[in-house]
Coordinates of N, CA and C in Angstrom, one line a residue:
X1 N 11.2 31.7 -31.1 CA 11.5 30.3 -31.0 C 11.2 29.6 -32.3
X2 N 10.7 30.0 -33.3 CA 9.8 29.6 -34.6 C 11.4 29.4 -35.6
X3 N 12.4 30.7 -35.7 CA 13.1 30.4 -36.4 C 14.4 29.2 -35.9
X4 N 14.3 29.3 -34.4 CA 14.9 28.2 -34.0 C 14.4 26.5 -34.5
X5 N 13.5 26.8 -34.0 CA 12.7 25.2 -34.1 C 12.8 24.9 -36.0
X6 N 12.8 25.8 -37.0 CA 13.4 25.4 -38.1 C 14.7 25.1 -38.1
X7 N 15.7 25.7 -37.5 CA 17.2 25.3 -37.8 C 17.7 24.0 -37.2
X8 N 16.6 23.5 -35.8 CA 16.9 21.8 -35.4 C 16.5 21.3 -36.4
X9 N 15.1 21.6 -36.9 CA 14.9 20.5 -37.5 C 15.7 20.5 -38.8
X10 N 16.1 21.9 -40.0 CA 17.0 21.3 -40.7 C 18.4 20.5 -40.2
X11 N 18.7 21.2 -39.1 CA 20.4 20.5 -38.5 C 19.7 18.8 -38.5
X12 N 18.8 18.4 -37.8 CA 18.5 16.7 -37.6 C 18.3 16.6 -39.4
X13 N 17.8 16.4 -39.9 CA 17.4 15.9 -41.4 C 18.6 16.4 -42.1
X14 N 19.7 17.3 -41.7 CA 21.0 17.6 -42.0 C 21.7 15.5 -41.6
X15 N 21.8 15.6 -40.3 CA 22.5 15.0 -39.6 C 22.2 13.4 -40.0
X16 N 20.7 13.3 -40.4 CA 20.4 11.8 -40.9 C 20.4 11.5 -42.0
X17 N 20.5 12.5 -43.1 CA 21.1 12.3 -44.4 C 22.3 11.8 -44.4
X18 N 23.2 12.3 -43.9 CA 24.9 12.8 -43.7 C 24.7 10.7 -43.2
X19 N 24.2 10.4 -42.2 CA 24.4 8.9 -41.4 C 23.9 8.4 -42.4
X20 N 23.0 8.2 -43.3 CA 22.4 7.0 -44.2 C 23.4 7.2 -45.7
X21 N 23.6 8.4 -46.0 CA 24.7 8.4 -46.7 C 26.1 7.9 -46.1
X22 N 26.6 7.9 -44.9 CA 28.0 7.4 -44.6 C 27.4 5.6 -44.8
X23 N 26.8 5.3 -44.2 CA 25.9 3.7 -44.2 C 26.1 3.0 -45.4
X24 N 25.3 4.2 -46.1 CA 25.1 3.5 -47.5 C 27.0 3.0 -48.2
X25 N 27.5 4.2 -48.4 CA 28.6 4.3 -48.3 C 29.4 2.9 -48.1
X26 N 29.2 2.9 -46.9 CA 30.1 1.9 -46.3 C 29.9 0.4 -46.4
X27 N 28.1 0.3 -46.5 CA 27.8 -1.0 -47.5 C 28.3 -1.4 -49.0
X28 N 28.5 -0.4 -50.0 CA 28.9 -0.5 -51.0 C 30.2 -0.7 -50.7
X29 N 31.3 -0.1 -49.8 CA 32.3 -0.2 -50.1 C 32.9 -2.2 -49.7
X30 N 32.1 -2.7 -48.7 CA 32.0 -4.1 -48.3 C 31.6 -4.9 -49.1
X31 N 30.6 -4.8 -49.9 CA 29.8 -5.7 -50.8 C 30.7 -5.6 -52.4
X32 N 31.1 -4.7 -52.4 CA 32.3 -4.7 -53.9 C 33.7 -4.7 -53.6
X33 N 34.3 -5.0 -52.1 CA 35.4 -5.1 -51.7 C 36.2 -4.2 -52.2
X34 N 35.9 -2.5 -51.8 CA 36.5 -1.9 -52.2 C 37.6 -1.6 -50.9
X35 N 38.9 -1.3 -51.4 CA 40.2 -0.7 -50.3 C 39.8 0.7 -49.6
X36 N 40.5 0.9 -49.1 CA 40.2 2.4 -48.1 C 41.8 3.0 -49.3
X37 N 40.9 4.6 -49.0 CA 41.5 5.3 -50.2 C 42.9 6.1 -49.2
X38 N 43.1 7.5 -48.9 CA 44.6 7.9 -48.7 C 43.5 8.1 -47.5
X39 N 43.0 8.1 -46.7 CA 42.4 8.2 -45.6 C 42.1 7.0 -44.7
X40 N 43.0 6.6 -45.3 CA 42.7 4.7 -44.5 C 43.1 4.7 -42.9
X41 N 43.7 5.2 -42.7 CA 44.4 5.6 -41.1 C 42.9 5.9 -39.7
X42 N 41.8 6.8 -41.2 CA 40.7 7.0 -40.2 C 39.7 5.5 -40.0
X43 N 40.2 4.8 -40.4 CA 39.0 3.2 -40.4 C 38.1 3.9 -42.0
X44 N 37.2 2.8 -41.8 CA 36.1 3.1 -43.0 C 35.1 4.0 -42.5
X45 N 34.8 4.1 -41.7 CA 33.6 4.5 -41.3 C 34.1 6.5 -41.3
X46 N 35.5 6.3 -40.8 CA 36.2 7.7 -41.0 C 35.9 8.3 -41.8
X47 N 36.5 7.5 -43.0 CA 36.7 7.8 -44.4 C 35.6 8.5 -45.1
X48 N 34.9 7.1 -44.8 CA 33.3 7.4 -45.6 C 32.7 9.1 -44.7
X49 N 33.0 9.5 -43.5 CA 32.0 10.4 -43.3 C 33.2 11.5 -43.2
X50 N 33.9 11.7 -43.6 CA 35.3 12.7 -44.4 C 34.6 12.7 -45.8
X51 N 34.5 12.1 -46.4 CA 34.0 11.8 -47.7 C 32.8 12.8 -48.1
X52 N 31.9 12.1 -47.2 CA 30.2 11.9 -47.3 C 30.1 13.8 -46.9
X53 N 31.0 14.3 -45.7 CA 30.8 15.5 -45.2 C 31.3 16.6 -46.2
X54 N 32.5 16.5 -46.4 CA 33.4 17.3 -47.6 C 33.2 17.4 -48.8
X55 N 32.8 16.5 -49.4 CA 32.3 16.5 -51.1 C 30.8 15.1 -51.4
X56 N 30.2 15.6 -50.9 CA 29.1 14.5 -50.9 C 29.0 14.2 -51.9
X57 N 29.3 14.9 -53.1 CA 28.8 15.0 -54.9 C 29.8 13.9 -55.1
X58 N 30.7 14.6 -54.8 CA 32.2 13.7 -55.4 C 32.1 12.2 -55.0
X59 N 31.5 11.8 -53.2 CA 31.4 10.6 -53.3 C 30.5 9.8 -53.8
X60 N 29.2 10.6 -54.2 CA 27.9 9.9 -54.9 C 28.0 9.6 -56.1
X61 N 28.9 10.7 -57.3 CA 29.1 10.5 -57.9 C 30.8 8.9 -58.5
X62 N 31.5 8.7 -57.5 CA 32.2 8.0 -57.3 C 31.6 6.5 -57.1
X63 N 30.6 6.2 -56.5 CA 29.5 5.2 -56.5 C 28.7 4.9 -57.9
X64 N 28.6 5.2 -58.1 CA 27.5 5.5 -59.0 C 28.8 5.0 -60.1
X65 N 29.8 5.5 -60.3 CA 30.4 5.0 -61.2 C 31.2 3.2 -61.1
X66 N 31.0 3.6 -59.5 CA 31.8 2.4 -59.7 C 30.8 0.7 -59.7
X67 N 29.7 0.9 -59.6 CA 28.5 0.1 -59.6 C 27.9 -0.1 -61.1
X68 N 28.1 1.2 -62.0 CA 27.5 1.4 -63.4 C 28.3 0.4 -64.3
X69 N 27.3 -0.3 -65.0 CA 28.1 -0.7 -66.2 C 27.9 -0.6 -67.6
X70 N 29.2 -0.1 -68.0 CA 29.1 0.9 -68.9 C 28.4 0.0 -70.9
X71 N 28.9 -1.3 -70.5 CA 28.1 -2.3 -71.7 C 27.1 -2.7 -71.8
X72 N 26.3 -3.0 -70.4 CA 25.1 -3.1 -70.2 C 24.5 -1.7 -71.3
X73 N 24.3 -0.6 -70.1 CA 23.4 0.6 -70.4 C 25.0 2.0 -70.5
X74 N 25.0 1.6 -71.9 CA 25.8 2.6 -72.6 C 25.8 3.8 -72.4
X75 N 25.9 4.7 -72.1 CA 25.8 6.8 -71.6 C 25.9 7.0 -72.8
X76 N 25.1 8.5 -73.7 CA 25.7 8.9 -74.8 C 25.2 10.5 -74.2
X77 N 26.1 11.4 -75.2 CA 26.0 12.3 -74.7 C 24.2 13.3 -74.8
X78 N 24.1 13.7 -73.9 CA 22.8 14.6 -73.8 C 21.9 13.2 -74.0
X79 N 21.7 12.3 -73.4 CA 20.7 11.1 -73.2 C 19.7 11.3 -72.0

């Protein structure tokens, strides 16, 4: 039962990551009025946990760019 009771508890802390990341997600996408991308047909909340499930990097990374400003705090390489 020992290696069970590890695999809920990763699947739940799997599962509430996955929900605060679609959340988060979907706050940003409201607050910067962003459109629904080629997955618009699933609503937002689709989208975002299609997104958030399938390439989590790609969508965090996607955020992150689209919130950064690049004149403010300039990137140079190896900083």
């Amino acid at each position: 039962t020992r290696p069970f009771f590890s695999y809920l508890v990763s699947f739940l802390f799997f599962l509430a990551m996955l929900f605060i990341s679609i959340r988060l997600r979907n706050y940003m996408r409201n607050k910067y009025a962003i459109k629904a991308g080629p997955l618009r047909r699933l609503g937002n909340y689709g989208e975002d946990c299609v997104c958030m499930f399938f390439c989590p990097y790609c969508a965090m990374i996607q955020m992150a760019r689209h919130t950064h400003d690049d004149k403010e705090y300039p990137g140079y390489c190896c900083t």
